[in-house]
Every structure is written in structure tokens, then in C-alpha cells.
mmCIF file of C-alpha atoms and ligand atoms in Angstrom:
data_model
loop_
_atom_site.group_PDB
_atom_site.id
_atom_site.type_symbol
_atom_site.label_atom_id
_atom_site.label_comp_id
_atom_site.label_asym_id
_atom_site.label_seq_id
_atom_site.Cartn_x
_atom_site.Cartn_y
_atom_site.Cartn_z
ATOM 1 C CA MET S 1 -4.089 -14.939 8.055
ATOM 2 C CA SER S 2 -1.306 -17.319 7.162
ATOM 3 C CA GLU S 3 -0.049 -19.792 9.743
ATOM 4 C CA ALA S 4 3.363 -18.154 9.525
ATOM 5 C CA VAL S 5 1.969 -14.789 10.530
ATOM 6 C CA ARG S 6 -0.072 -16.384 13.280
ATOM 7 C CA THR S 7 3.039 -18.034 14.657
ATOM 8 C CA MET S 8 4.878 -14.760 14.547
ATOM 9 C CA MET S 9 2.106 -12.998 16.398
ATOM 10 C CA ARG S 10 2.167 -15.646 19.098
ATOM 11 C CA MET S 11 5.782 -14.700 19.810
ATOM 12 C CA ASP S 12 4.764 -11.447 21.390
ATOM 13 C CA ALA S 13 1.659 -12.123 23.376
ATOM 14 C CA GLU S 14 1.465 -8.659 24.818
ATOM 15 C CA ALA S 15 1.822 -6.809 21.564
ATOM 16 C CA ALA S 16 -0.217 -9.132 19.413
ATOM 17 C CA PRO S 17 -3.175 -11.040 20.833
ATOM 18 C CA GLU S 18 -3.383 -14.626 19.745
ATOM 19 C CA THR S 19 -6.754 -14.505 18.104
ATOM 20 C CA LEU S 20 -7.954 -11.643 16.014
ATOM 21 C CA PRO S 21 -11.679 -10.977 15.874
ATOM 22 C CA HIS S 22 -11.469 -11.166 12.090
ATOM 23 C CA ALA S 23 -10.104 -14.623 11.533
ATOM 24 C CA ASP S 24 -10.057 -13.976 7.811
ATOM 25 C CA ALA S 25 -7.294 -13.245 5.358
ATOM 26 C CA GLY S 26 -5.896 -10.606 7.697
ATOM 27 C CA PHE S 27 -6.829 -7.630 5.537
ATOM 28 C CA LEU S 28 -7.587 -4.180 6.901
ATOM 29 C CA TRP S 29 -10.811 -2.864 5.401
ATOM 30 C CA ASP S 30 -12.127 0.696 5.334
ATOM 31 C CA PHE S 31 -8.994 2.207 3.871
ATOM 32 C CA TRP S 32 -7.898 3.544 0.495
ATOM 33 C CA TYR S 33 -5.720 1.270 -1.619
ATOM 34 C CA PRO S 34 -4.047 2.022 -4.947
ATOM 35 C CA ALA S 35 -5.672 -0.208 -7.581
ATOM 36 C CA VAL S 36 -3.989 0.701 -10.867
ATOM 37 C CA ARG S 37 -1.967 3.502 -12.407
ATOM 38 C CA SER S 38 -4.080 6.365 -13.782
ATOM 39 C CA THR S 39 -2.484 5.950 -17.176
ATOM 40 C CA ALA S 40 -3.908 2.423 -17.444
ATOM 41 C CA ILE S 41 -7.440 3.791 -17.758
ATOM 42 C CA THR S 42 -7.972 5.487 -21.078
ATOM 43 C CA GLY S 43 -10.930 6.000 -23.424
ATOM 44 C CA GLN S 44 -13.781 3.529 -23.068
ATOM 45 C CA LYS S 45 -11.533 0.767 -21.779
ATOM 46 C CA LEU S 46 -12.658 -1.390 -18.849
ATOM 47 C CA VAL S 47 -9.679 -2.414 -16.739
ATOM 48 C CA THR S 48 -9.621 -5.186 -14.144
ATOM 49 C CA ALA S 49 -7.779 -5.195 -10.827
ATOM 50 C CA MET S 50 -7.966 -7.076 -7.553
ATOM 51 C CA LEU S 51 -7.784 -5.589 -4.055
ATOM 52 C CA LEU S 52 -8.253 -7.607 -0.858
ATOM 53 C CA GLU S 53 -9.447 -10.530 -2.989
ATOM 54 C CA VAL S 54 -12.237 -8.399 -4.428
ATOM 55 C CA PRO S 55 -12.287 -8.404 -8.227
ATOM 56 C CA LEU S 56 -12.773 -4.885 -9.558
ATOM 57 C CA VAL S 57 -13.548 -3.318 -12.890
ATOM 58 C CA LEU S 58 -12.378 0.229 -13.372
ATOM 59 C CA GLY S 59 -12.965 2.767 -16.066
ATOM 60 C CA ARG S 60 -13.375 6.420 -16.870
ATOM 61 C CA THR S 61 -16.671 8.126 -17.722
ATOM 62 C CA ALA S 62 -17.002 10.398 -20.755
ATOM 63 C CA GLU S 63 -16.258 13.330 -18.413
ATOM 64 C CA GLY S 64 -13.010 11.686 -17.317
ATOM 65 C CA LYS S 65 -14.113 10.628 -13.838
ATOM 66 C CA VAL S 66 -12.723 7.288 -12.690
ATOM 67 C CA PHE S 67 -15.008 4.656 -11.207
ATOM 68 C CA ALA S 68 -14.614 1.253 -9.597
ATOM 69 C CA MET S 69 -17.256 -1.468 -9.516
ATOM 70 C CA ARG S 70 -17.159 -5.025 -8.263
ATOM 71 C CA ASP S 71 -16.337 -7.036 -11.360
ATOM 72 C CA SER S 72 -19.464 -9.103 -11.093
ATOM 73 C CA CYS S 73 -22.919 -8.556 -12.543
ATOM 74 C CA PRO S 74 -25.554 -8.699 -9.759
ATOM 75 C CA HIS S 75 -27.772 -10.727 -12.121
ATOM 76 C CA ARG S 76 -25.690 -13.863 -12.734
ATOM 77 C CA GLY S 77 -22.204 -12.895 -11.671
ATOM 78 C CA ILE S 78 -20.492 -12.690 -15.033
ATOM 79 C CA PRO S 79 -17.627 -10.177 -14.845
ATOM 80 C CA LEU S 80 -18.850 -6.754 -15.934
ATOM 81 C CA SER S 81 -15.443 -6.244 -17.518
ATOM 82 C CA TYR S 82 -16.633 -8.481 -20.394
ATOM 83 C CA GLY S 83 -19.312 -5.891 -21.089
ATOM 84 C CA ARG S 84 -18.841 -2.421 -22.434
ATOM 85 C CA LEU S 85 -18.645 1.103 -21.209
ATOM 86 C CA ASP S 86 -20.801 3.630 -22.943
ATOM 87 C CA GLY S 87 -20.021 7.078 -21.573
ATOM 88 C CA GLU S 88 -21.652 6.898 -18.133
ATOM 89 C CA VAL S 89 -23.052 3.394 -18.195
ATOM 90 C CA VAL S 90 -21.585 -0.107 -18.022
ATOM 91 C CA GLU S 91 -23.566 -2.690 -19.955
ATOM 92 C CA CYS S 92 -23.336 -6.369 -19.030
ATOM 93 C CA CYS S 93 -22.447 -8.659 -21.929
ATOM 94 C CA TYR S 94 -24.897 -11.419 -20.898
ATOM 95 C CA HIS S 95 -28.415 -9.919 -20.778
ATOM 96 C CA GLY S 96 -27.546 -6.288 -21.336
ATOM 97 C CA TRP S 97 -28.432 -4.905 -17.908
ATOM 98 C CA ARG S 98 -27.089 -1.379 -17.708
ATOM 99 C CA PHE S 99 -25.538 0.214 -14.621
ATOM 100 C CA ASP S 100 -24.593 3.777 -13.848
ATOM 101 C CA ALA S 101 -20.802 3.512 -13.639
ATOM 102 C CA CYS S 102 -20.339 5.880 -10.696
ATOM 103 C CA SER S 103 -23.173 4.733 -8.419
ATOM 104 C CA GLY S 104 -23.590 1.135 -9.610
ATOM 105 C CA GLN S 105 -27.335 1.767 -9.857
ATOM 106 C CA CYS S 106 -29.167 -0.253 -12.463
ATOM 107 C CA VAL S 107 -30.708 1.995 -15.112
ATOM 108 C CA GLU S 108 -32.130 -0.540 -17.545
ATOM 109 C CA ILE S 109 -33.086 -4.225 -17.842
ATOM 110 C CA PRO S 110 -33.794 -4.826 -21.528
ATOM 111 C CA SER S 111 -35.860 -7.991 -20.993
ATOM 112 C CA LEU S 112 -38.569 -6.274 -18.923
ATOM 113 C CA SER S 113 -41.953 -5.976 -20.621
ATOM 114 C CA SER S 114 -44.514 -3.240 -20.150
ATOM 115 C CA GLN S 115 -46.304 -5.549 -17.643
ATOM 116 C CA ASP S 116 -43.269 -5.943 -15.349
ATOM 117 C CA LYS S 117 -43.287 -4.153 -12.000
ATOM 118 C CA LEU S 118 -39.639 -4.726 -11.046
ATOM 119 C CA LYS S 119 -38.062 -1.547 -9.672
ATOM 120 C CA VAL S 120 -34.888 -1.428 -11.704
ATOM 121 C CA GLU S 121 -33.465 1.509 -9.741
ATOM 122 C CA ARG S 122 -33.395 -0.607 -6.563
ATOM 123 C CA ILE S 123 -30.798 -2.934 -8.059
ATOM 124 C CA PHE S 124 -27.151 -2.036 -7.578
ATOM 125 C CA ALA S 125 -23.905 -3.470 -8.807
ATOM 126 C CA GLY S 126 -21.165 -3.348 -6.166
ATOM 127 C CA HIS S 127 -19.290 -0.078 -6.388
ATOM 128 C CA TYR S 128 -16.511 1.615 -4.452
ATOM 129 C CA PRO S 129 -15.407 5.215 -3.933
ATOM 130 C CA CYS S 130 -12.601 6.026 -6.309
ATOM 131 C CA GLU S 131 -10.103 8.902 -6.485
ATOM 132 C CA GLU S 132 -7.083 9.747 -8.578
ATOM 133 C CA ARG S 133 -3.978 10.944 -6.795
ATOM 134 C CA ASP S 134 -0.232 10.948 -7.519
ATOM 135 C CA GLY S 135 -0.825 9.001 -10.711
ATOM 136 C CA TYR S 136 -2.813 6.176 -9.089
ATOM 137 C CA VAL S 137 -6.462 5.282 -9.016
ATOM 138 C CA TRP S 138 -7.262 4.736 -5.323
ATOM 139 C CA VAL S 139 -10.236 2.673 -4.267
ATOM 140 C CA TYR S 140 -11.838 2.811 -0.827
ATOM 141 C CA MET S 141 -12.454 -0.777 0.236
ATOM 142 C CA ASN S 142 -15.229 -0.811 2.780
ATOM 143 C CA THR S 143 -15.867 -3.919 4.852
ATOM 144 C CA PRO S 144 -17.943 -6.411 2.858
ATOM 145 C CA GLY S 145 -21.596 -6.250 3.774
ATOM 146 C CA THR S 146 -21.406 -2.785 5.333
ATOM 147 C CA ARG S 147 -22.694 0.529 4.080
ATOM 148 C CA LEU S 148 -20.260 3.261 3.221
ATOM 149 C CA PRO S 149 -19.801 5.760 6.059
ATOM 150 C CA GLU S 150 -21.307 9.239 5.523
ATOM 151 C CA THR S 151 -17.889 10.784 5.209
ATOM 152 C CA ILE S 152 -14.737 9.042 4.173
ATOM 153 C CA PRO S 153 -11.269 10.594 4.465
ATOM 154 C CA ALA S 154 -9.473 11.837 1.350
ATOM 155 C CA ALA S 155 -7.131 9.378 -0.371
ATOM 156 C CA PRO S 156 -3.504 9.715 0.791
ATOM 157 C CA GLY S 157 -1.351 12.161 -1.160
ATOM 158 C CA LEU S 158 2.425 12.381 -1.514
ATOM 159 C CA THR S 159 3.905 15.405 0.289
ATOM 160 C CA VAL S 160 5.896 17.723 -1.972
ATOM 161 C CA PHE S 161 7.839 20.830 -0.945
ATOM 162 C CA SER S 162 7.964 22.990 -4.095
ATOM 163 C CA ASP S 163 5.869 23.683 -7.197
ATOM 164 C CA LYS S 164 8.316 22.160 -9.633
ATOM 165 C CA TYR S 165 9.537 18.642 -9.206
ATOM 166 C CA LYS S 166 10.178 15.332 -10.932
ATOM 167 C CA ILE S 167 8.039 12.349 -10.138
ATOM 168 C CA THR S 168 8.244 8.674 -11.006
ATOM 169 C CA HIS S 169 6.504 5.408 -10.173
ATOM 170 C CA LEU S 170 7.721 1.848 -9.771
ATOM 171 C CA SER S 171 5.928 -1.270 -8.675
ATOM 172 C CA CYS S 172 6.537 -4.939 -8.087
ATOM 173 C CA GLU S 173 4.538 -7.935 -6.981
ATOM 174 C CA LEU S 174 5.507 -10.115 -4.040
ATOM 175 C CA PRO S 175 4.193 -13.672 -3.688
ATOM 176 C CA SER S 176 3.428 -13.162 -0.005
ATOM 177 C CA HIS S 177 0.829 -12.147 2.494
ATOM 178 C CA VAL S 178 0.684 -8.354 2.894
ATOM 179 C CA ASP S 179 2.025 -8.653 6.462
ATOM 180 C CA GLN S 180 5.258 -10.195 5.194
ATOM 181 C CA GLY S 181 5.521 -7.483 2.552
ATOM 182 C CA ILE S 182 5.048 -4.754 5.140
ATOM 183 C CA ILE S 183 7.481 -6.048 7.714
ATOM 184 C CA GLY S 184 9.981 -6.588 4.903
ATOM 185 C CA LEU S 185 9.544 -2.947 3.947
ATOM 186 C CA MET S 186 10.243 -1.660 7.453
ATOM 187 C CA ASP S 187 13.020 -4.124 8.250
ATOM 188 C CA PRO S 188 16.284 -2.269 8.943
ATOM 189 C CA ALA S 189 18.561 -5.305 9.185
ATOM 190 C CA HIS S 190 18.418 -6.733 5.653
ATOM 191 C CA GLY S 191 20.070 -3.742 3.938
ATOM 192 C CA PRO S 192 23.715 -4.830 4.129
ATOM 193 C CA PHE S 193 22.814 -8.328 2.887
ATOM 194 C CA VAL S 194 20.056 -7.858 0.339
ATOM 195 C CA HIS S 195 21.036 -4.430 -0.961
ATOM 196 C CA GLN S 196 24.797 -4.834 -1.146
ATOM 197 C CA SER S 197 26.094 -2.748 -4.022
ATOM 198 C CA TRP S 198 28.865 -0.318 -4.799
ATOM 199 C CA PHE S 199 26.485 2.637 -4.882
ATOM 200 C CA TRP S 200 24.655 1.915 -1.660
ATOM 201 C CA ARG S 201 26.591 -0.043 0.890
ATOM 202 C CA LYS S 202 28.904 -2.950 1.389
ATOM 203 C CA ARG S 203 28.460 -5.778 3.817
ATOM 204 C CA GLY S 204 31.610 -4.618 5.607
ATOM 205 C CA SER S 205 30.112 -1.190 6.227
ATOM 206 C CA ILE S 206 27.718 -2.622 8.793
ATOM 207 C CA HIS S 207 27.817 -0.642 12.021
ATOM 208 C CA GLU S 208 25.783 0.007 15.114
ATOM 209 C CA LYS S 209 22.926 2.462 14.876
ATOM 210 C CA ALA S 210 20.598 4.110 17.344
ATOM 211 C CA LYS S 211 17.429 5.726 16.029
ATOM 212 C CA GLN S 212 14.660 7.411 17.899
ATOM 213 C CA PHE S 213 11.066 6.448 17.167
ATOM 214 C CA GLU S 214 7.877 8.129 18.282
ATOM 215 C CA PRO S 215 4.196 7.207 18.114
ATOM 216 C CA ILE S 216 1.968 8.971 15.571
ATOM 217 C CA PRO S 217 -1.731 8.318 14.943
ATOM 218 C CA ASN S 218 -2.151 4.840 13.443
ATOM 219 C CA GLY S 219 1.595 4.410 13.150
ATOM 220 C CA PHE S 220 5.098 5.372 14.179
ATOM 221 C CA ARG S 221 7.833 7.701 13.038
ATOM 222 C CA MET S 222 11.570 7.408 12.879
ATOM 223 C CA SER S 223 12.215 10.882 14.260
ATOM 224 C CA PRO S 224 14.030 13.366 11.996
ATOM 225 C CA HIS S 225 17.682 12.407 11.897
ATOM 226 C CA SER S 226 20.743 12.515 9.666
ATOM 227 C CA PRO S 227 20.696 9.481 7.413
ATOM 228 C CA SER S 228 23.252 6.739 7.283
ATOM 229 C CA THR S 229 26.726 8.158 6.685
ATOM 230 C CA ASN S 230 27.755 5.192 4.570
ATOM 231 C CA SER S 231 25.242 5.802 1.779
ATOM 232 C CA ALA S 232 26.696 7.654 -1.188
ATOM 233 C CA PRO S 233 23.529 9.502 -2.338
ATOM 234 C CA TYR S 234 23.162 11.323 0.988
ATOM 235 C CA GLN S 235 26.815 12.343 0.947
ATOM 236 C CA VAL S 236 26.375 13.862 -2.526
ATOM 237 C CA LEU S 237 23.345 15.819 -1.378
ATOM 238 C CA LYS S 238 25.166 17.177 1.649
ATOM 239 C CA LYS S 239 28.145 18.243 -0.506
ATOM 240 C CA ILE S 240 25.902 20.117 -2.936
ATOM 241 C CA THR S 241 23.745 22.035 -0.481
ATOM 242 C CA GLY S 242 26.370 22.385 2.209
ATOM 243 C CA GLU S 243 23.579 21.789 4.687
ATOM 244 C CA PRO S 244 22.773 18.759 6.776
ATOM 245 C CA VAL S 245 20.378 16.181 5.415
ATOM 246 C CA THR S 246 17.448 15.228 7.607
ATOM 247 C CA THR S 247 15.303 12.197 7.029
ATOM 248 C CA THR S 248 11.913 11.432 8.485
ATOM 249 C CA ILE S 249 10.351 8.031 7.949
ATOM 250 C CA ASP S 250 6.747 7.266 8.878
ATOM 251 C CA PHE S 251 4.709 4.141 8.824
ATOM 252 C CA VAL S 252 0.932 4.394 9.053
ATOM 253 C CA LEU S 253 -1.765 1.778 8.812
ATOM 254 C CA PRO S 254 -2.842 0.084 6.750
ATOM 255 C CA ASN S 255 0.262 -0.093 4.573
ATOM 256 C CA ILE S 256 2.042 3.227 3.990
ATOM 257 C CA ARG S 257 5.700 4.038 4.460
ATOM 258 C CA THR S 258 6.783 7.560 3.611
ATOM 259 C CA GLU S 259 10.236 9.046 3.636
ATOM 260 C CA GLU S 260 11.145 12.711 3.412
ATOM 261 C CA ASP S 261 14.730 13.812 2.946
ATOM 262 C CA ARG S 262 15.504 17.502 3.124
ATOM 263 C CA SER S 263 18.681 19.514 2.841
ATOM 264 C CA GLY S 264 18.358 23.284 2.454
ATOM 265 C CA LYS S 265 15.963 23.875 -0.449
ATOM 266 C CA MET S 266 16.537 20.412 -1.849
ATOM 267 C CA TRP S 267 14.102 17.660 -1.063
ATOM 268 C CA PHE S 268 13.209 14.099 -1.887
ATOM 269 C CA SER S 269 9.894 12.554 -0.900
ATOM 270 C CA SER S 270 8.742 8.997 -1.430
ATOM 271 C CA ARG S 271 5.901 6.708 -0.520
ATOM 272 C CA ALA S 272 5.709 2.949 -0.653
ATOM 273 C CA THR S 273 2.449 1.130 -0.151
ATOM 274 C CA VAL S 274 2.128 -2.630 0.175
ATOM 275 C CA THR S 275 -1.323 -3.545 -1.014
ATOM 276 C CA PRO S 276 -2.989 -6.902 -0.456
ATOM 277 C CA VAL S 277 -4.165 -8.351 -3.750
ATOM 278 C CA ARG S 278 -4.870 -11.867 -2.501
ATOM 279 C CA ARG S 279 -3.806 -13.536 0.726
ATOM 280 C CA ASP S 280 -0.784 -14.955 -1.088
ATOM 281 C CA LEU S 281 0.016 -11.933 -3.220
ATOM 282 C CA CYS S 282 0.748 -8.302 -2.513
ATOM 283 C CA ARG S 283 2.119 -5.419 -4.535
ATOM 284 C CA ILE S 284 4.523 -2.636 -3.678
ATOM 285 C CA ASP S 285 3.680 0.667 -5.346
ATOM 286 C CA PHE S 286 6.491 3.138 -4.997
ATOM 287 C CA VAL S 287 6.232 6.793 -5.965
ATOM 288 C CA ALA S 288 9.023 9.305 -5.518
ATOM 289 C CA ALA S 289 9.230 13.033 -6.170
ATOM 290 C CA TRP S 290 12.204 15.393 -5.836
ATOM 291 C CA ASN S 291 13.642 18.716 -6.896
ATOM 292 C CA LEU S 292 17.262 17.541 -6.969
ATOM 293 C CA PHE S 293 18.455 18.973 -10.293
ATOM 294 C CA PHE S 294 21.341 16.482 -10.489
ATOM 295 C CA LEU S 295 19.090 13.434 -10.299
ATOM 296 C CA PRO S 296 17.397 12.574 -13.621
ATOM 297 C CA VAL S 297 14.328 10.339 -13.545
ATOM 298 C CA SER S 298 16.062 7.785 -15.787
ATOM 299 C CA ILE S 299 18.992 7.332 -13.399
ATOM 300 C CA PHE S 300 16.731 7.138 -10.379
ATOM 301 C CA ARG S 301 14.641 4.450 -12.052
ATOM 302 C CA VAL S 302 17.675 2.327 -12.803
ATOM 303 C CA PHE S 303 18.648 2.253 -9.131
ATOM 304 C CA GLY S 304 15.077 2.065 -7.866
ATOM 305 C CA LYS S 305 14.433 -1.006 -9.997
ATOM 306 C CA ILE S 306 17.577 -2.699 -8.722
ATOM 307 C CA PHE S 307 16.443 -2.141 -5.119
ATOM 308 C CA LEU S 308 12.925 -3.393 -5.698
ATOM 309 C CA ARG S 309 14.209 -6.382 -7.611
ATOM 310 C CA GLN S 310 16.523 -7.284 -4.726
ATOM 311 C CA ASP S 311 13.622 -7.156 -2.273
ATOM 312 C CA GLN S 312 11.382 -9.064 -4.659
ATOM 313 C CA GLU S 313 13.890 -11.868 -5.218
ATOM 314 C CA THR S 314 14.337 -12.214 -1.481
ATOM 315 C CA MET S 315 10.601 -12.405 -0.875
ATOM 316 C CA ILE S 316 10.204 -15.001 -3.630
ATOM 317 C CA GLN S 317 12.802 -17.106 -1.857
ATOM 318 C CA GLN S 318 11.146 -16.482 1.510
ATOM 319 C CA ALA S 319 7.748 -17.559 0.132
ATOM 320 C CA GLU S 320 9.355 -20.892 -0.752
ATOM 321 C CA GLY S 321 10.221 -21.386 2.907
ATOM 322 C CA LEU S 322 6.926 -20.090 4.284
ATOM 323 C CA LYS S 323 5.011 -22.754 2.342
ATOM 324 C CA HIS S 324 6.111 -25.221 4.996
ATOM 325 C CA ASN S 325 4.786 -23.175 7.942
ATOM 326 C CA PRO S 326 8.070 -22.728 9.778
ATOM 327 C CA ARG S 327 8.241 -21.210 13.246
ATOM 328 C CA LEU S 328 9.325 -17.589 12.997
ATOM 329 C CA MET S 329 10.734 -15.036 15.378
ATOM 330 C CA LEU S 330 10.806 -11.316 15.825
ATOM 331 C CA ILE S 331 13.830 -10.127 17.782
ATOM 332 C CA ASP S 332 14.637 -6.878 19.542
ATOM 333 C CA ASP S 333 15.503 -4.284 18.531
ATOM 334 C CA ALA S 334 15.761 -4.854 14.803
ATOM 335 C CA ASP S 335 12.276 -6.364 14.524
ATOM 336 C CA ARG S 336 10.577 -3.986 16.923
ATOM 337 C CA PRO S 337 8.966 -1.982 14.086
ATOM 338 C CA ALA S 338 7.455 -5.240 12.838
ATOM 339 C CA LYS S 339 6.069 -5.923 16.320
ATOM 340 C CA TRP S 340 4.584 -2.440 16.403
ATOM 341 C CA TYR S 341 2.941 -3.088 13.068
ATOM 342 C CA PHE S 342 1.242 -6.264 14.282
ATOM 343 C CA ALA S 343 0.229 -4.566 17.526
ATOM 344 C CA LEU S 344 -1.186 -1.514 15.729
ATOM 345 C CA LYS S 345 -3.128 -3.705 13.387
ATOM 346 C CA ALA S 346 -4.563 -5.822 16.198
ATOM 347 C CA SER S 347 -5.387 -2.703 18.173
ATOM 348 C CA LEU S 348 -7.200 -1.088 15.260
ATOM 349 C CA ILE S 349 -9.266 -4.199 14.646
ATOM 350 C CA GLU S 350 -10.101 -4.382 18.343
ATOM 351 C CA SER S 351 -11.101 -0.726 18.560
ATOM 352 C CA ARG S 352 -13.330 -1.114 15.532
ATOM 353 C CA ARG S 353 -14.929 -4.170 17.072
ATOM 354 C CA THR S 354 -15.609 -2.572 20.436
ATOM 355 C CA GLY S 355 -16.029 1.046 19.316
ATOM 356 C CA GLY S 356 -13.436 1.970 21.940
ATOM 357 C CA ALA S 357 -10.354 4.114 21.457
ATOM 358 C CA MET S 358 -7.365 2.617 19.738
ATOM 359 C CA VAL S 359 -4.572 1.682 22.140
ATOM 360 C CA HIS S 360 -1.173 2.601 20.731
ATOM 361 C CA PRO S 361 1.562 0.028 21.400
ATOM 362 C CA MET S 362 4.100 2.798 22.120
ATOM 363 C CA ASP S 363 3.686 5.059 25.121
ATOM 364 C CA GLY S 364 6.272 7.605 24.049
ATOM 365 C CA PRO S 365 9.540 8.084 22.172
ATOM 366 C CA VAL S 366 11.915 5.147 22.268
ATOM 367 C CA THR S 367 15.422 4.549 20.971
ATOM 368 C CA LEU S 368 16.088 1.355 19.050
ATOM 369 C CA ARG S 369 19.552 -0.010 18.453
ATOM 370 C CA TRP S 370 20.678 -2.413 15.809
ATOM 371 C CA ARG S 371 23.576 -3.052 13.450
ATOM 372 C CA SER S 372 23.139 -2.530 9.724
HETATM 373 S S1 LIG A 1 -25.582 -11.608 -16.002
HETATM 374 FE FE1 LIG A 1 -25.387 -9.533 -16.339
HETATM 375 S S2 LIG A 1 -27.225 -9.009 -17.281
HETATM 376 FE FE2 LIG A 1 -27.480 -11.069 -16.810
HETATM 377 FE FE1 LIG A 2 14.725 -3.749 1.034
#
């Protein structure tokens, strides 16, 4: 965990205990994380990625099934991605050991003679459960040194509300710890400053807001409400359907923010995940789907990229400041979601450590007020 995050956690002793049991990089293990886009893995290609500082090699078997292995040969540690994929098997480039791509099990050591007794099948390369969903390859990152649980939950999927819809993906890297990325994502107060634009909002349009929040498992929800009246896209939607627009925004651990906007039969659904790559680097993966006939993918992407770019530039500037370990603050109410995030995270880690139930930082619905 960075010193900056530690300082921030100290600000709210009740919500965030000073010392976490895992005094490591502050990652949450035993969750699914998006590693790469599905389209990146074609043919016999071996593709590298990094999640939670674990180097991965990903590929697709001859049958089209995706797999993820630790990008390190268990023999001498050379990245397996320098080797080759042959249908079902990854062959190391150094001494040609061959591993079943899906299980990581060693299937052949070419140097063994007829006299050797070594049980090849007892050797495994590191491997991780892997699933494709919404155009991403998700990898389940279990705690280092632990066995995989008997059953693991399905990878998260984007909620859609009709059979036909448009879908698009955007992503950007942030030079920050995942915690900074996440609290930036849920921060309601930066909009009028960072995202000033003619199509979204002006600085002068700042006004007081009151939003209700409620606890949900592993997270919190901004209860269904009518979105900001000063944002042009919502006004358009309301004009077209003639029905009110309702928005529901959820955050759930480890890193997922979803938003669902509905108006009559029209809907828009999006998900942003902030995935730790290294302790000083995270990545936002944003996927959105909608059945709004008047919104072409190309137009959406233009605006989506502007938004992400604005956030990214801000976080690049912030990273410059965080290098010097400044003292930070979280204020009420605008930073309350950030406090909940730190408290949820600490509570999850604690419940995993003790085996006890997870204590939710919220004991019921609460209204937050801020100006944005
Ligand atoms: S290092 Fe991979 S086979 Fe020897
Ligand atoms: Fe933003």
C-alpha cells in the first residue's frame, strides 16, 4: 500500500483500521479481473498481461478455449511467452518442457532418459481460471500460495435489458495505485472541474445535490434516482421516450462500478473496472451497451474517450504530487463513498483473516449531500 493511501486511511480511524493484515501492495485477491480484450487472443498467439503484479501468458487452445498461466517456466523461470503454443500445449523455449495449457500440468520433459524416475505429471506451471465475458478475458487471481477453492463464482457480466443492443469498449491506464483509481472513479465532486465541456456541464452549473445510498453485499448503491438535470444526454433521452430517466449506480468490491440508465424501453448499461496491474499502475476498462437508436457507437466513443482522457490527465498530474507522500484528506459528504470503499476493503480482508462475517460500514440507507 502506498504511503499516501495509508495516510488517507488514518484519517478515518473508525472506518479504516490503521494496519491491514496484508501489509502488501494492497491488492484484493480471490476475485476475477479483466486481463485483456478477447480480440487480442487469436490463433496460436501467446499474449502477455500483468494482474496484481503477476506476469501472465494467455492464449487460446485449438478448440478456442482461453487459458492463463503464470508467465514463468517452473524449471528456470524463463517466460513461457517466449515459447510456443501447439494446440493444447505450451512448450518452453529453453529446454522444451511441455505443459497442458489449461491445467498447467507438465506433459513432457524431453531431456529425461529411459532410466529417469521423475514423475513429470506432478510438475505444474502456475495457472489461473480463465473465462471470456463481454469481450474480455477474465482471470481469477487466487491468493499466492493457496489452492483454488472447490467452487469459484462466475466472472462478472454486464447487465443488458434487450436482445439487440450496441456494445463498445474503452480503456486507459492510470499511473496510480488501484485505490486512487477507484476513489477517482466514484468521486462526485470533480465533474464540474475535470469534465467541463459544452456537451456535459459547465463549471457554473454546479449546484447542491442530495442522493440516497444503500448498502449492498460487498458494496453500496446510489439508489435509483433521476440523473442530473444539467446533463444534456439525459435530457435528450427524456424528450424521446417521454418517460422519466432513472439511474442506478453500484460499486462492488474489488473494483466494479456499474451504471444502469432506463427510460421506458430505452436503456443504457455500463461497467467500469479499475484493475491493479502493478502497485503504481492500474487500468480502467470501460464497457457500455445500449439500445438507444439515436446513439451510434462512433459518436459514443468520441465522447467516452474525451471523458477518460480527462480523468487520465488528472490522475497523471495527481501521481506527480503523490510521489512526495503528501498528507491527504477525505471530507464529508463528497468523499464518503471513498471512505466506504476503504472500509469495505478493510472489512473484507479482516473477515477473510478471521473467517468471521464481513461487517458492512453502512447500517442502512443514508443521504449524502454535496455540490457538483
Ligand atoms: S526453463 Fe523452461 S524448460 Fe527449462
Ligand atoms: Fe471522471
